[in-house]
């Protein structure tokens, strides 16, 4: 997505998975992740409906869906760890 418009992608819109994107929402940088399996085309359209203006899709590859965040020092897990080789972390600091 760029400037609020959904762009053509090489990934097929009918592919199903959990998806994650680095997004600009209300001039704030954030990571938005689906909490259920859905179609890629649906994920892109939901980002637009939510008001995301720019997004970079973060393809995690098969088995790399481990996701969590910290809230007030506590870890909140979104998707469980499937193996010990998770890499490519994006971190935000206040």
CSV table of C-alpha atoms in Angstrom, one decimal:
chain,number,residue,atom,x,y,z
A,1,UNK,CA,0.0,0.0,0.0
A,2,UNK,CA,1.3,3.4,-0.8
A,3,UNK,CA,-0.4,6.8,-0.2
A,4,UNK,CA,-3.7,4.9,0.8
A,5,UNK,CA,-3.9,2.9,-2.4
A,6,UNK,CA,-3.7,-0.9,-2.5
A,7,UNK,CA,-0.9,-1.8,-4.9
A,8,UNK,CA,-0.6,-4.9,-7.1
A,9,UNK,CA,1.5,-7.6,-5.4
A,10,UNK,CA,3.2,-10.7,-6.5
A,11,UNK,CA,1.6,-12.7,-3.7
A,12,UNK,CA,-1.8,-14.0,-4.8
A,13,UNK,CA,-4.8,-12.4,-3.2
A,14,UNK,CA,-6.5,-15.8,-2.6
A,15,UNK,CA,-3.6,-17.2,-0.5
A,16,UNK,CA,-4.5,-17.8,3.1
A,17,UNK,CA,-2.3,-17.3,6.1
A,18,UNK,CA,-1.7,-14.9,9.1
A,19,UNK,CA,-0.2,-11.7,7.7
A,20,UNK,CA,1.9,-8.9,9.1
A,21,UNK,CA,2.8,-5.5,7.8
A,22,UNK,CA,4.9,-2.5,8.9
A,23,UNK,CA,2.4,0.4,8.5
A,24,UNK,CA,1.9,4.1,8.8
A,25,UNK,CA,-1.4,4.7,10.6
A,26,UNK,CA,-2.3,8.2,11.6
A,27,UNK,CA,1.3,9.3,11.1
A,28,UNK,CA,2.5,6.6,13.5
A,29,UNK,CA,4.7,3.7,12.6
A,30,UNK,CA,3.3,0.4,13.8
A,31,UNK,CA,3.1,-3.3,13.0
A,32,UNK,CA,-0.3,-4.7,12.2
A,33,UNK,CA,-0.9,-8.4,12.2
A,34,UNK,CA,-3.9,-10.6,11.5
A,35,UNK,CA,-5.0,-12.6,14.5
A,36,UNK,CA,-6.6,-15.3,12.4
A,37,UNK,CA,-6.0,-16.9,9.0
A,38,UNK,CA,-7.5,-14.9,6.2
A,39,UNK,CA,-7.1,-14.2,2.5
A,40,UNK,CA,-4.2,-11.9,1.5
A,41,UNK,CA,-6.6,-9.7,-0.5
A,42,UNK,CA,-8.8,-9.3,2.6
A,43,UNK,CA,-5.8,-8.3,4.7
A,44,UNK,CA,-4.8,-5.6,2.2
A,45,UNK,CA,-8.4,-4.3,2.1
A,46,UNK,CA,-8.7,-4.3,5.9
A,47,UNK,CA,-5.5,-2.2,6.1
A,48,UNK,CA,-7.1,0.3,3.8
A,49,UNK,CA,-10.4,0.3,5.6
A,50,UNK,CA,-8.5,0.9,8.9
A,51,UNK,CA,-6.9,4.0,7.4
A,52,UNK,CA,-3.3,2.8,6.8
A,53,UNK,CA,-1.7,5.0,4.3
A,54,UNK,CA,1.6,3.1,3.7
A,55,UNK,CA,2.4,-0.5,4.4
A,56,UNK,CA,5.3,-2.9,3.8
A,57,UNK,CA,4.3,-6.6,3.9
A,58,UNK,CA,6.5,-8.6,6.1
A,59,UNK,CA,6.5,-12.1,4.7
A,60,UNK,CA,7.5,-14.4,7.5
A,61,UNK,CA,7.6,-17.6,5.5
A,62,UNK,CA,6.2,-21.0,6.5
A,63,UNK,CA,6.5,-21.7,10.2
A,64,UNK,CA,7.8,-18.2,11.1
A,65,UNK,CA,4.6,-16.7,12.6
A,66,UNK,CA,5.9,-16.4,16.2
A,67,UNK,CA,4.8,-12.9,17.3
A,68,UNK,CA,4.6,-11.1,20.7
A,69,UNK,CA,4.8,-7.7,22.2
A,70,UNK,CA,5.5,-6.3,25.7
A,71,UNK,CA,2.9,-4.4,27.6
A,72,UNK,CA,4.0,-2.9,31.0
A,73,UNK,CA,6.8,-5.4,31.1
A,74,UNK,CA,4.6,-8.5,30.4
A,75,UNK,CA,4.9,-10.5,27.2
A,76,UNK,CA,1.7,-10.9,25.3
A,77,UNK,CA,2.0,-13.7,22.7
A,78,UNK,CA,0.0,-13.4,19.5
A,79,UNK,CA,1.2,-16.6,17.8
A,80,UNK,CA,3.1,-19.4,19.6
A,81,UNK,CA,6.7,-20.2,18.9
A,82,UNK,CA,7.1,-23.2,16.5
A,83,UNK,CA,10.9,-23.5,16.6
A,84,UNK,CA,14.0,-21.8,18.2
A,85,UNK,CA,15.2,-20.1,15.0
A,86,UNK,CA,13.2,-16.8,14.9
A,87,UNK,CA,15.1,-13.9,13.4
A,88,UNK,CA,14.4,-10.5,11.7
A,89,UNK,CA,12.9,-8.7,14.7
A,90,UNK,CA,11.6,-5.2,14.4
A,91,UNK,CA,11.8,-3.3,17.7
A,92,UNK,CA,10.4,0.1,18.8
A,93,UNK,CA,11.7,2.1,21.7
A,94,UNK,CA,10.2,5.0,23.5
